[in-house]
CSV table of C-alpha atoms in Angstrom, one decimal:
chain,number,residue,atom,x,y,z
H,3,UNK,CA,0.0,0.0,0.0
H,4,UNK,CA,1.5,3.3,-1.0
H,5,UNK,CA,1.8,6.1,1.6
H,6,UNK,CA,-1.0,5.4,4.1
H,7,UNK,CA,-1.6,8.3,6.5
H,8,UNK,CA,-0.5,7.3,10.0
H,9,UNK,CA,-2.0,7.9,13.4
H,10,UNK,CA,-0.6,11.3,14.1
H,11,UNK,CA,-1.5,12.8,10.7
H,12,UNK,CA,-5.0,11.6,11.1
H,13,UNK,CA,-5.2,12.7,14.7
H,14,UNK,CA,-4.0,16.3,14.0
H,15,UNK,CA,-6.3,16.5,10.9
H,16,UNK,CA,-9.2,15.5,13.1
H,17,UNK,CA,-8.1,18.0,15.8
H,18,UNK,CA,-8.1,20.8,13.3
H,19,UNK,CA,-11.5,19.8,11.9
H,20,UNK,CA,-12.8,19.6,15.5
H,21,UNK,CA,-11.7,23.1,16.2
H,22,UNK,CA,-13.1,24.5,13.0
H,23,UNK,CA,-16.5,22.8,13.4
H,24,UNK,CA,-16.8,23.6,17.1
H,25,UNK,CA,-16.1,27.3,16.7
H,26,UNK,CA,-17.9,28.0,13.4
H,27,UNK,CA,-20.8,25.7,13.9
H,28,UNK,CA,-21.2,26.9,17.5
H,29,UNK,CA,-21.4,30.5,16.3
H,30,UNK,CA,-24.0,29.5,13.7
H,31,UNK,CA,-26.0,27.5,16.2
H,32,UNK,CA,-26.1,30.4,18.6
H,33,UNK,CA,-27.1,32.8,15.8
H,34,UNK,CA,-29.9,30.5,14.6
H,35,UNK,CA,-31.2,29.2,18.0
H,36,UNK,CA,-30.1,31.9,20.4
H,37,UNK,CA,-28.2,29.4,22.5
H,38,UNK,CA,-25.2,27.0,22.1
H,39,UNK,CA,-27.0,23.8,23.0
H,40,UNK,CA,-30.7,24.0,22.0
H,41,UNK,CA,-31.2,20.2,22.4
H,42,UNK,CA,-32.7,17.8,19.8
H,43,UNK,CA,-31.7,18.0,16.2
H,44,UNK,CA,-30.3,21.4,15.3
H,45,UNK,CA,-28.4,23.2,12.6
H,46,UNK,CA,-25.1,21.9,13.9
H,47,UNK,CA,-26.1,18.3,13.2
H,48,UNK,CA,-26.8,19.1,9.6
H,49,UNK,CA,-23.6,21.1,9.2
H,50,UNK,CA,-21.5,18.2,10.6
H,51,UNK,CA,-23.0,15.9,8.0
H,52,UNK,CA,-22.3,18.4,5.3
H,53,UNK,CA,-18.7,18.9,6.5
H,54,UNK,CA,-17.7,15.3,7.1
H,55,UNK,CA,-19.8,13.6,4.4
H,56,UNK,CA,-20.3,16.0,1.6
H,57,UNK,CA,-17.1,18.1,1.7
H,58,UNK,CA,-14.8,15.1,1.0
H,59,UNK,CA,-17.0,14.0,-1.9
H,60,UNK,CA,-16.8,17.4,-3.6
H,61,UNK,CA,-13.2,18.3,-2.5
H,62,UNK,CA,-11.5,15.0,-3.6
H,63,UNK,CA,-11.3,13.4,-0.2
H,64,UNK,CA,-10.3,16.5,1.8
H,65,UNK,CA,-11.6,18.3,4.8
H,66,UNK,CA,-9.9,21.4,5.9
H,67,UNK,CA,-7.8,19.5,8.5
H,68,UNK,CA,-6.9,16.8,6.0
H,69,UNK,CA,-5.9,19.3,3.4
H,70,UNK,CA,-3.7,21.1,6.0
H,71,UNK,CA,-1.9,17.9,6.9
H,72,UNK,CA,-1.6,16.7,3.3
H,73,UNK,CA,-3.8,13.6,3.6
H,74,UNK,CA,-7.0,12.6,1.9
H,75,UNK,CA,-9.7,9.9,2.0
H,76,UNK,CA,-9.9,7.7,-1.1
H,77,UNK,CA,-11.7,4.5,-2.0
H,78,UNK,CA,-9.7,1.3,-1.2
H,79,UNK,CA,-9.0,1.2,-5.0
H,80,UNK,CA,-7.5,4.7,-4.8
H,81,UNK,CA,-10.3,6.5,-6.6
H,82,UNK,CA,-12.1,9.5,-5.3
H,83,UNK,CA,-14.8,8.7,-2.6
H,84,UNK,CA,-18.5,8.9,-3.4
H,85,UNK,CA,-21.4,9.8,-1.2
H,86,UNK,CA,-22.2,6.2,-0.4
H,87,UNK,CA,-18.6,5.6,0.9
H,88,UNK,CA,-18.7,8.6,3.1
H,89,UNK,CA,-22.2,7.9,4.5
H,90,UNK,CA,-21.1,4.4,5.4
H,91,UNK,CA,-17.8,5.7,6.8
H,92,UNK,CA,-19.3,8.5,8.9
H,93,UNK,CA,-22.8,7.4,9.8
H,94,UNK,CA,-22.5,3.6,10.1
H,95,UNK,CA,-18.9,3.8,11.4
H,96,UNK,CA,-20.1,6.3,14.0
H,97,UNK,CA,-23.0,4.0,15.0
H,98,UNK,CA,-20.5,1.2,15.5
H,99,UNK,CA,-18.4,3.4,17.8
H,100,UNK,CA,-21.6,4.5,19.7
H,101,UNK,CA,-23.1,1.0,20.1
H,102,UNK,CA,-19.7,-0.4,21.3
H,103,UNK,CA,-19.5,2.4,23.9
H,104,UNK,CA,-16.3,3.6,22.4
H,105,UNK,CA,-14.5,0.3,22.4
H,106,UNK,CA,-14.7,0.2,18.6
H,107,UNK,CA,-13.0,3.6,18.6
H,108,UNK,CA,-10.2,2.4,20.8
H,109,UNK,CA,-9.7,-0.7,18.5
H,110,UNK,CA,-9.6,1.7,15.5
H,111,UNK,CA,-6.9,3.8,17.1
H,112,UNK,CA,-4.8,0.6,17.6
H,113,UNK,CA,-5.6,-0.5,14.0
H,114,UNK,CA,-4.3,2.8,12.6
H,115,UNK,CA,-1.2,2.7,14.8
H,116,UNK,CA,-0.3,-0.9,14.2
H,117,UNK,CA,-1.7,-2.1,10.9
H,118,UNK,CA,0.5,-1.7,7.8
H,119,UNK,CA,-2.4,-0.3,5.8
H,120,UNK,CA,-3.4,2.1,8.6
H,121,UNK,CA,-7.1,1.4,8.0
H,122,UNK,CA,-9.6,1.8,10.9
H,123,UNK,CA,-13.0,0.2,11.4
H,124,UNK,CA,-14.8,3.1,9.7
H,125,UNK,CA,-12.4,2.7,6.7
H,126,UNK,CA,-13.4,-1.0,6.4
H,127,UNK,CA,-17.1,-0.1,6.6
H,128,UNK,CA,-16.8,2.6,4.0
H,129,UNK,CA,-14.4,0.9,1.7
H,130,UNK,CA,-11.9,3.7,2.2
H,131,UNK,CA,-8.4,4.5,3.2
H,132,UNK,CA,-6.6,7.7,4.2
H,133,UNK,CA,-3.5,8.4,2.1
H,134,UNK,CA,-0.8,11.0,2.0
H,135,UNK,CA,-1.7,13.3,-0.9
H,136,UNK,CA,0.5,13.1,-4.0
H,137,UNK,CA,2.7,16.1,-4.8
């Protein structure tokens, strides 16, 4: 496998994305609802789906954090991801982590740190891998 992104690249990309989404979506939620935690489904939930599912589809596998770290999500074959890959990866992968009470997430951390291909549980579910960008 050529140039899989390792644990630290993925971690810091997620950290950057977390800061961006928390601050910007928090401000938007406050402006729309008049409070930061309105309860129930709110605009932040929709924005998170758009950011983590749609953005990589339209931006060749990048989020802002991944672009900053020079890594991108691709299909296992190396092609650009599609909406189905990202929905499986984000929604179903997230449900696996939720229903295993975080144990799946811990297993995924070890998978990325130890496996040669650096694929986590959500990568297997979505048929994806995270690679260092070319050039």
